[in-house]
Amino acid sequence: MKVIIPPIKSQGIKTKLVPWIKDLVEIANQTGTWIEPFLGTGVVAFNAGYKKAILNDTNPHIINFYKNVQSKSITAALMKQYLEKEGQILSEAENNGYEHYLKIRSRFNSGEFSPYDFIFLSRAGFNGMMRFGSKGNWNIPFCKKPERFAPAYITKIINQVTHVSQVIQSEPDWTFHNTSFANIIPLATENDIIYCDPPYYGRHVDYYNGWTEQDEELLFQLLSETKAKFILSTWHHNDWRENEMIKKYWNKFNIITQDHFYHNGGNIENRRTVVEALVCNFDTGTISQHNHRKKEKPKTEQLTLDWMG
């Protein structure tokens, strides 16, 4: 299947797992609202195919970016103009581009929080990671590529902005929220579907907020009580250990698994194969318990659109 790739990058993005998740969504066959308490990059929501959505993340910069896309304050044309300007300055800046990266990072962290600067930092930061300090400041170092924003790379990003802008519906059909997941899950009704991709307990993560066992327990309680159908993404095990939360909480529900390799991340452990798990509160039908779709070796294609203007 062709997957819509979002313009925001982050460690743990589910791009390659979208076809697998979509198979389970089709089995759920819910006709109501798509509800996502942990939006992240948005890649699953943008490929889910729902006309109504409630989307939330505790990272205000993600929500601010997509609300600006929704309101047309961010467009492909404006993004192209911004990246061409800042990319040119980056390529000519002192210290092999690092001085300009520091300037953009300082401007962002000063409180301006420009969604355009957010994309710049996301794309010019080390290894495609997203990490914020305790005060909400961006603290990823430079990728050391002064020619980062070459014309082809800019085209790729503005195509992604175009694609998500075509998917995102206007309010009130799609609403974006910046609050706790505990305020979002209770909004679901029996016709809705909830997709949860929380921070993975017990693994090094680069999220806006941390994640504790108390958070995992609260999530379990809320999903156990919901009348909606839900799908939860988590990790099952890796070469070193098992996810203790599976046995403690999620074994109550149906679980399917698949081998997955994360290519980004500063920690070597996070660059190894991880067995991903999808947990759900409905019958998984004909989906195999492990490595569904692996025999088919589907090719995940990025939509391409040559933006003119």
mmCIF file of N, CA, C and O in Angstrom, residues 114-186:
data_model
loop_
_atom_site.group_PDB
_atom_site.id
_atom_site.type_symbol
_atom_site.label_atom_id
_atom_site.label_comp_id
_atom_site.label_asym_id
_atom_site.label_seq_id
_atom_site.Cartn_x
_atom_site.Cartn_y
_atom_site.Cartn_z
ATOM 1 N N SER A 114 8.061 28.840 16.619
ATOM 2 C CA SER A 114 7.548 28.855 15.248
ATOM 3 C C SER A 114 7.409 27.433 14.727
ATOM 4 O O SER A 114 8.346 26.635 14.828
ATOM 5 N N PRO A 115 6.257 27.067 14.141
ATOM 6 C CA PRO A 115 6.109 25.725 13.576
ATOM 7 C C PRO A 115 7.045 25.482 12.397
ATOM 8 O O PRO A 115 7.400 24.341 12.108
ATOM 9 N N TYR A 116 7.460 26.558 11.730
ATOM 10 C CA TYR A 116 8.428 26.420 10.647
ATOM 11 C C TYR A 116 9.804 26.083 11.210
ATOM 12 O O TYR A 116 10.509 25.207 10.694
ATOM 13 N N ASP A 117 10.190 26.774 12.281
ATOM 14 C CA ASP A 117 11.453 26.449 12.941
ATOM 15 C C ASP A 117 11.429 25.026 13.501
ATOM 16 O O ASP A 117 12.452 24.333 13.521
ATOM 17 N N PHE A 118 10.269 24.589 13.957
ATOM 18 C CA PHE A 118 10.109 23.228 14.468
ATOM 19 C C PHE A 118 10.460 22.198 13.387
ATOM 20 O O PHE A 118 11.176 21.221 13.650
ATOM 21 N N ILE A 119 9.984 22.422 12.174
ATOM 22 C CA ILE A 119 10.309 21.512 11.066
ATOM 23 C C ILE A 119 11.788 21.599 10.723
ATOM 24 O O ILE A 119 12.449 20.574 10.475
ATOM 25 N N PHE A 120 12.341 22.789 10.711
ATOM 26 C CA PHE A 120 13.772 22.958 10.437
ATOM 27 C C PHE A 120 14.596 22.151 11.422
ATOM 28 O O PHE A 120 15.502 21.402 11.033
ATOM 29 N N LEU A 121 14.308 22.297 12.713
ATOM 30 C CA LEU A 121 15.066 21.586 13.742
ATOM 31 C C LEU A 121 14.867 20.082 13.634
ATOM 32 O O LEU A 121 15.810 19.302 13.815
ATOM 33 N N SER A 122 13.654 19.674 13.320
ATOM 34 C CA SER A 122 13.350 18.253 13.175
ATOM 35 C C SER A 122 14.158 17.635 12.044
ATOM 36 O O SER A 122 14.623 16.497 12.144
ATOM 37 N N ARG A 123 14.340 18.394 10.970
ATOM 38 C CA ARG A 123 15.029 17.877 9.788
ATOM 39 C C ARG A 123 16.531 18.128 9.781
ATOM 40 O O ARG A 123 17.254 17.476 9.037
ATOM 41 N N ALA A 124 16.985 19.058 10.589
ATOM 42 C CA ALA A 124 18.425 19.357 10.637
ATOM 43 C C ALA A 124 19.074 18.828 11.906
ATOM 44 O O ALA A 124 20.273 18.975 12.091
ATOM 45 N N GLY A 125 18.300 18.192 12.755
ATOM 46 C CA GLY A 125 18.834 17.637 13.981
ATOM 47 C C GLY A 125 19.465 16.273 13.761
ATOM 48 O O GLY A 125 19.237 15.611 12.750
ATOM 49 N N PHE A 126 20.237 15.835 14.719
ATOM 50 C CA PHE A 126 20.979 14.585 14.620
ATOM 51 C C PHE A 126 20.053 13.371 14.516
ATOM 52 O O PHE A 126 19.168 13.164 15.347
ATOM 53 N N ASN A 127 20.235 12.591 13.476
ATOM 54 C CA ASN A 127 19.662 11.250 13.352
ATOM 55 C C ASN A 127 18.132 11.197 13.383
ATOM 56 O O ASN A 127 17.543 10.181 13.738
ATOM 57 N N GLY A 128 17.488 12.305 13.003
ATOM 58 C CA GLY A 128 16.039 12.293 12.943
ATOM 59 C C GLY A 128 15.363 12.118 14.286
ATOM 60 O O GLY A 128 14.226 11.629 14.358
ATOM 61 N N MET A 129 16.029 12.526 15.349
ATOM 62 C CA MET A 129 15.475 12.356 16.685
ATOM 63 C C MET A 129 14.717 13.613 17.113
ATOM 64 O O MET A 129 14.943 14.705 16.608
ATOM 65 N N MET A 130 13.780 13.428 18.049
ATOM 66 C CA MET A 130 13.046 14.544 18.623
ATOM 67 C C MET A 130 13.157 14.440 20.145
ATOM 68 O O MET A 130 12.705 13.463 20.737
ATOM 69 N N ARG A 131 13.767 15.434 20.739
ATOM 70 C CA ARG A 131 13.963 15.374 22.189
ATOM 71 C C ARG A 131 13.888 16.776 22.781
ATOM 72 O O ARG A 131 14.446 17.717 22.208
ATOM 73 N N PHE A 132 13.214 16.879 23.911
ATOM 74 C CA PHE A 132 13.071 18.151 24.593
ATOM 75 C C PHE A 132 13.559 18.022 26.027
ATOM 76 O O PHE A 132 13.426 16.964 26.643
ATOM 77 N N GLY A 133 14.106 19.118 26.555
ATOM 78 C CA GLY A 133 14.555 19.135 27.932
ATOM 79 C C GLY A 133 13.394 19.307 28.897
ATOM 80 O O GLY A 133 12.236 19.430 28.501
ATOM 81 N N SER A 134 13.710 19.347 30.174
ATOM 82 C CA SER A 134 12.686 19.432 31.214
ATOM 83 C C SER A 134 11.880 20.727 31.136
ATOM 84 O O SER A 134 10.742 20.786 31.596
ATOM 85 N N LYS A 135 12.462 21.763 30.538
ATOM 86 C CA LYS A 135 11.767 23.045 30.394
ATOM 87 C C LYS A 135 11.107 23.188 29.024
ATOM 88 O O LYS A 135 10.650 24.271 28.660
ATOM 89 N N GLY A 136 11.065 22.095 28.269
ATOM 90 C CA GLY A 136 10.410 22.123 26.967
ATOM 91 C C GLY A 136 11.275 22.661 25.849
ATOM 92 O O GLY A 136 10.777 22.978 24.768
ATOM 93 N N ASN A 137 12.583 22.757 26.078
ATOM 94 C CA ASN A 137 13.494 23.281 25.057
ATOM 95 C C ASN A 137 14.035 22.161 24.180
ATOM 96 O O ASN A 137 14.312 21.061 24.637
ATOM 97 N N TRP A 138 14.172 22.468 22.896
ATOM 98 C CA TRP A 138 14.727 21.509 21.933
ATOM 99 C C TRP A 138 16.213 21.321 22.235
ATOM 100 O O TRP A 138 16.957 22.288 22.330
ATOM 101 N N ASN A 139 16.652 20.070 22.395
ATOM 102 C CA ASN A 139 18.060 19.871 22.760
ATOM 103 C C ASN A 139 18.751 18.776 21.949
ATOM 104 O O ASN A 139 19.651 18.113 22.440
ATOM 105 N N ILE A 140 18.343 18.635 20.690
ATOM 106 C CA ILE A 140 19.037 17.715 19.784
ATOM 107 C C ILE A 140 20.167 18.472 19.078
ATOM 108 O O ILE A 140 19.954 19.583 18.591
ATOM 109 N N PRO A 141 21.359 17.894 18.980
ATOM 110 C CA PRO A 141 22.461 18.577 18.286
ATOM 111 C C PRO A 141 22.272 18.562 16.766
ATOM 112 O O PRO A 141 21.436 17.851 16.229
ATOM 113 N N PHE A 142 23.085 19.341 16.092
ATOM 114 C CA PHE A 142 23.052 19.492 14.639
ATOM 115 C C PHE A 142 23.492 18.199 13.952
ATOM 116 O O PHE A 142 24.369 17.489 14.435
ATOM 117 N N CYS A 143 22.927 17.920 12.784
ATOM 118 C CA CYS A 143 23.284 16.718 12.025
ATOM 119 C C CYS A 143 24.599 16.860 11.268
ATOM 120 O O CYS A 143 25.073 15.907 10.653
ATOM 121 N N LYS A 144 25.192 18.073 11.308
ATOM 122 C CA LYS A 144 26.482 18.354 10.667
ATOM 123 C C LYS A 144 26.425 18.208 9.149
ATOM 124 O O LYS A 144 27.380 17.768 8.510
ATOM 125 N N LYS A 145 25.292 18.587 8.577
ATOM 126 C CA LYS A 145 25.127 18.562 7.118
ATOM 127 C C LYS A 145 24.669 19.943 6.665
ATOM 128 O O LYS A 145 23.466 20.206 6.585
ATOM 129 N N PRO A 146 25.597 20.839 6.364
ATOM 130 C CA PRO A 146 25.218 22.201 5.983
ATOM 131 C C PRO A 146 24.401 22.266 4.695
ATOM 132 O O PRO A 146 23.647 23.220 4.492
ATOM 133 N N GLU A 147 24.548 21.271 3.839
ATOM 134 C CA GLU A 147 23.780 21.237 2.583
ATOM 135 C C GLU A 147 22.497 20.426 2.752
ATOM 136 O O GLU A 147 21.947 19.908 1.781
ATOM 137 N N ARG A 148 22.020 20.324 3.980
ATOM 138 C CA ARG A 148 20.870 19.485 4.301
ATOM 139 C C ARG A 148 19.661 19.790 3.421
ATOM 140 O O ARG A 148 18.993 18.887 2.926
ATOM 141 N N PHE A 149 19.376 21.072 3.219
ATOM 142 C CA PHE A 149 18.151 21.445 2.516
ATOM 143 C C PHE A 149 18.414 21.694 1.028
ATOM 144 O O PHE A 149 18.212 22.795 0.507
ATOM 145 N N ALA A 150 18.846 20.622 0.386
ATOM 146 C CA ALA A 150 19.011 20.649 -1.065
ATOM 147 C C ALA A 150 17.629 20.691 -1.713
ATOM 148 O O ALA A 150 16.628 20.336 -1.078
ATOM 149 N N PRO A 151 17.530 21.128 -2.977
ATOM 150 C CA PRO A 151 16.214 21.238 -3.637
ATOM 151 C C PRO A 151 15.377 19.965 -3.568
ATOM 152 O O PRO A 151 14.166 20.031 -3.321
ATOM 153 N N ALA A 152 16.001 18.803 -3.772
ATOM 154 C CA ALA A 152 15.244 17.549 -3.748
ATOM 155 C C ALA A 152 14.678 17.268 -2.361
ATOM 156 O O ALA A 152 13.558 16.742 -2.224
ATOM 157 N N TYR A 153 15.439 17.622 -1.334
ATOM 158 C CA TYR A 153 14.986 17.382 0.038
ATOM 159 C C TYR A 153 13.843 18.334 0.400
ATOM 160 O O TYR A 153 12.878 17.942 1.064
ATOM 161 N N ILE A 154 13.943 19.566 -0.039
ATOM 162 C CA ILE A 154 12.861 20.525 0.185
ATOM 163 C C ILE A 154 11.587 20.063 -0.513
ATOM 164 O O ILE A 154 10.489 20.121 0.048
ATOM 165 N N THR A 155 11.734 19.588 -1.747
ATOM 166 C CA THR A 155 10.572 19.073 -2.484
ATOM 167 C C THR A 155 9.916 17.927 -1.737
ATOM 168 O O THR A 155 8.683 17.837 -1.648
ATOM 169 N N LYS A 156 10.725 17.062 -1.169
ATOM 170 C CA LYS A 156 10.203 15.932 -0.397
ATOM 171 C C LYS A 156 9.367 16.426 0.783
ATOM 172 O O LYS A 156 8.268 15.915 1.039
ATOM 173 N N ILE A 157 9.858 17.418 1.488
ATOM 174 C CA ILE A 157 9.153 17.935 2.662
ATOM 175 C C ILE A 157 7.859 18.637 2.262
ATOM 176 O O ILE A 157 6.813 18.428 2.892
ATOM 177 N N ILE A 158 7.900 19.460 1.217
ATOM 178 C CA ILE A 158 6.681 20.184 0.847
ATOM 179 C C ILE A 158 5.638 19.236 0.265
ATOM 180 O O ILE A 158 4.432 19.474 0.391
ATOM 181 N N ASN A 159 6.081 18.148 -0.375
ATOM 182 C CA ASN A 159 5.129 17.124 -0.809
ATOM 183 C C ASN A 159 4.413 16.527 0.403
ATOM 184 O O ASN A 159 3.202 16.272 0.380
ATOM 185 N N GLN A 160 5.167 16.294 1.460
ATOM 186 C CA GLN A 160 4.582 15.731 2.677
ATOM 187 C C GLN A 160 3.592 16.702 3.312
ATOM 188 O O GLN A 160 2.534 16.292 3.793
ATOM 189 N N VAL A 161 3.927 17.991 3.321
ATOM 190 C CA VAL A 161 2.989 19.000 3.817
ATOM 191 C C VAL A 161 1.716 18.990 2.971
ATOM 192 O O VAL A 161 0.596 19.057 3.498
ATOM 193 N N THR A 162 1.875 18.906 1.658
ATOM 194 C CA THR A 162 0.716 18.860 0.760
ATOM 195 C C THR A 162 -0.166 17.664 1.063
ATOM 196 O O THR A 162 -1.395 17.777 1.164
ATOM 197 N N HIS A 163 0.430 16.500 1.221
ATOM 198 C CA HIS A 163 -0.343 15.276 1.439
ATOM 199 C C HIS A 163 -1.141 15.332 2.736
ATOM 200 O O HIS A 163 -2.324 14.983 2.757
ATOM 201 N N VAL A 164 -0.500 15.771 3.828
ATOM 202 C CA VAL A 164 -1.241 15.796 5.090
ATOM 203 C C VAL A 164 -2.310 16.883 5.078
ATOM 204 O O VAL A 164 -3.377 16.724 5.695
ATOM 205 N N SER A 165 -2.060 17.982 4.365
ATOM 206 C CA SER A 165 -3.059 19.049 4.290
ATOM 207 C C SER A 165 -4.301 18.581 3.540
ATOM 208 O O SER A 165 -5.405 19.066 3.790
ATOM 209 N N GLN A 166 -4.127 17.617 2.635
ATOM 210 C CA GLN A 166 -5.265 17.071 1.895
ATOM 211 C C GLN A 166 -6.060 16.074 2.729
ATOM 212 O O GLN A 166 -7.237 15.849 2.466
ATOM 213 N N VAL A 167 -5.420 15.489 3.731
ATOM 214 C CA VAL A 167 -6.079 14.500 4.588
ATOM 215 C C VAL A 167 -6.772 15.150 5.778
ATOM 216 O O VAL A 167 -7.885 14.777 6.149
ATOM 217 N N ILE A 168 -6.095 16.123 6.377
ATOM 218 C CA ILE A 168 -6.637 16.769 7.576
ATOM 219 C C ILE A 168 -7.938 17.487 7.233
ATOM 220 O O ILE A 168 -7.976 18.330 6.332
ATOM 221 N N GLN A 169 -8.990 17.159 7.959
ATOM 222 C CA GLN A 169 -10.285 17.793 7.753
ATOM 223 C C GLN A 169 -10.401 19.032 8.643
ATOM 224 O O GLN A 169 -9.703 19.171 9.649
ATOM 225 N N SER A 170 -11.277 19.929 8.269
ATOM 226 C CA SER A 170 -11.473 21.145 9.055
ATOM 227 C C SER A 170 -12.258 20.841 10.324
ATOM 228 O O SER A 170 -12.911 19.797 10.442
ATOM 229 N N GLU A 171 -12.167 21.740 11.285
ATOM 230 C CA GLU A 171 -12.972 21.601 12.502
ATOM 231 C C GLU A 171 -14.451 21.761 12.142
ATOM 232 O O GLU A 171 -14.782 22.513 11.228
ATOM 233 N N PRO A 172 -15.364 21.079 12.817
ATOM 234 C CA PRO A 172 -15.160 20.224 13.984
ATOM 235 C C PRO A 172 -14.925 18.748 13.652
ATOM 236 O O PRO A 172 -14.879 17.924 14.567
ATOM 237 N N ASP A 173 -14.793 18.405 12.358
ATOM 238 C CA ASP A 173 -14.617 16.995 12.006
ATOM 239 C C ASP A 173 -13.308 16.434 12.557
ATOM 240 O O ASP A 173 -13.268 15.302 13.037
ATOM 241 N N TRP A 174 -12.237 17.229 12.440
ATOM 242 C CA TRP A 174 -10.964 16.857 13.055
ATOM 243 C C TRP A 174 -10.629 17.903 14.110
ATOM 244 O O TRP A 174 -10.623 19.109 13.820
ATOM 245 N N THR A 175 -10.366 17.445 15.318
ATOM 246 C CA THR A 175 -9.960 18.364 16.379
ATOM 247 C C THR A 175 -8.620 17.928 16.952
ATOM 248 O O THR A 175 -8.354 16.735 17.095
ATOM 249 N N PHE A 176 -7.777 18.905 17.253
ATOM 250 C CA PHE A 176 -6.453 18.651 17.823
ATOM 251 C C PHE A 176 -6.419 19.157 19.264
ATOM 252 O O PHE A 176 -6.909 20.247 19.559
ATOM 253 N N HIS A 177 -5.816 18.365 20.142
ATOM 254 C CA HIS A 177 -5.791 18.690 21.559
ATOM 255 C C HIS A 177 -4.373 18.527 22.110
ATOM 256 O O HIS A 177 -3.601 17.694 21.642
ATOM 257 N N ASN A 178 -4.072 19.311 23.128
ATOM 258 C CA ASN A 178 -2.789 19.248 23.821
ATOM 259 C C ASN A 178 -3.073 19.056 25.307
ATOM 260 O O ASN A 178 -3.098 19.989 26.084
ATOM 261 N N THR A 179 -3.326 17.817 25.679
ATOM 262 C CA THR A 179 -3.712 17.501 27.043
ATOM 263 C C THR A 179 -3.271 16.078 27.380
ATOM 264 O O THR A 179 -2.608 15.416 26.580
ATOM 265 N N SER A 180 -3.662 15.587 28.526
ATOM 266 C CA SER A 180 -3.328 14.224 28.932
ATOM 267 C C SER A 180 -4.197 13.212 28.194
ATOM 268 O O SER A 180 -5.364 13.479 27.880
ATOM 269 N N PHE A 181 -3.636 12.036 27.929
ATOM 270 C CA PHE A 181 -4.417 10.958 27.314
ATOM 271 C C PHE A 181 -5.631 10.599 28.165
ATOM 272 O O PHE A 181 -6.650 10.133 27.652
ATOM 273 N N ALA A 182 -5.527 10.843 29.469
ATOM 274 C CA ALA A 182 -6.621 10.513 30.384
ATOM 275 C C ALA A 182 -7.854 11.368 30.125
ATOM 276 O O ALA A 182 -8.967 10.991 30.514
ATOM 277 N N ASN A 183 -7.692 12.506 29.467
ATOM 278 C CA ASN A 183 -8.822 13.365 29.121
ATOM 279 C C ASN A 183 -9.421 13.028 27.765
ATOM 280 O O ASN A 183 -10.505 13.508 27.432
ATOM 281 N N ILE A 184 -8.719 12.216 26.980
ATOM 282 C CA ILE A 184 -9.151 11.924 25.611
ATOM 283 C C ILE A 184 -9.883 10.585 25.508
ATOM 284 O O ILE A 184 -10.943 10.487 24.881
ATOM 285 N N ILE A 185 -9.348 9.545 26.117
ATOM 286 C CA ILE A 185 -9.938 8.208 25.989
ATOM 287 C C ILE A 185 -11.395 8.164 26.442
ATOM 288 O O ILE A 185 -12.226 7.525 25.765
ATOM 289 N N PRO A 186 -11.791 8.839 27.523
ATOM 290 C CA PRO A 186 -13.205 8.798 27.936
ATOM 291 C C PRO A 186 -14.173 9.438 26.939
ATOM 292 O O PRO A 186 -15.394 9.274 27.077
#
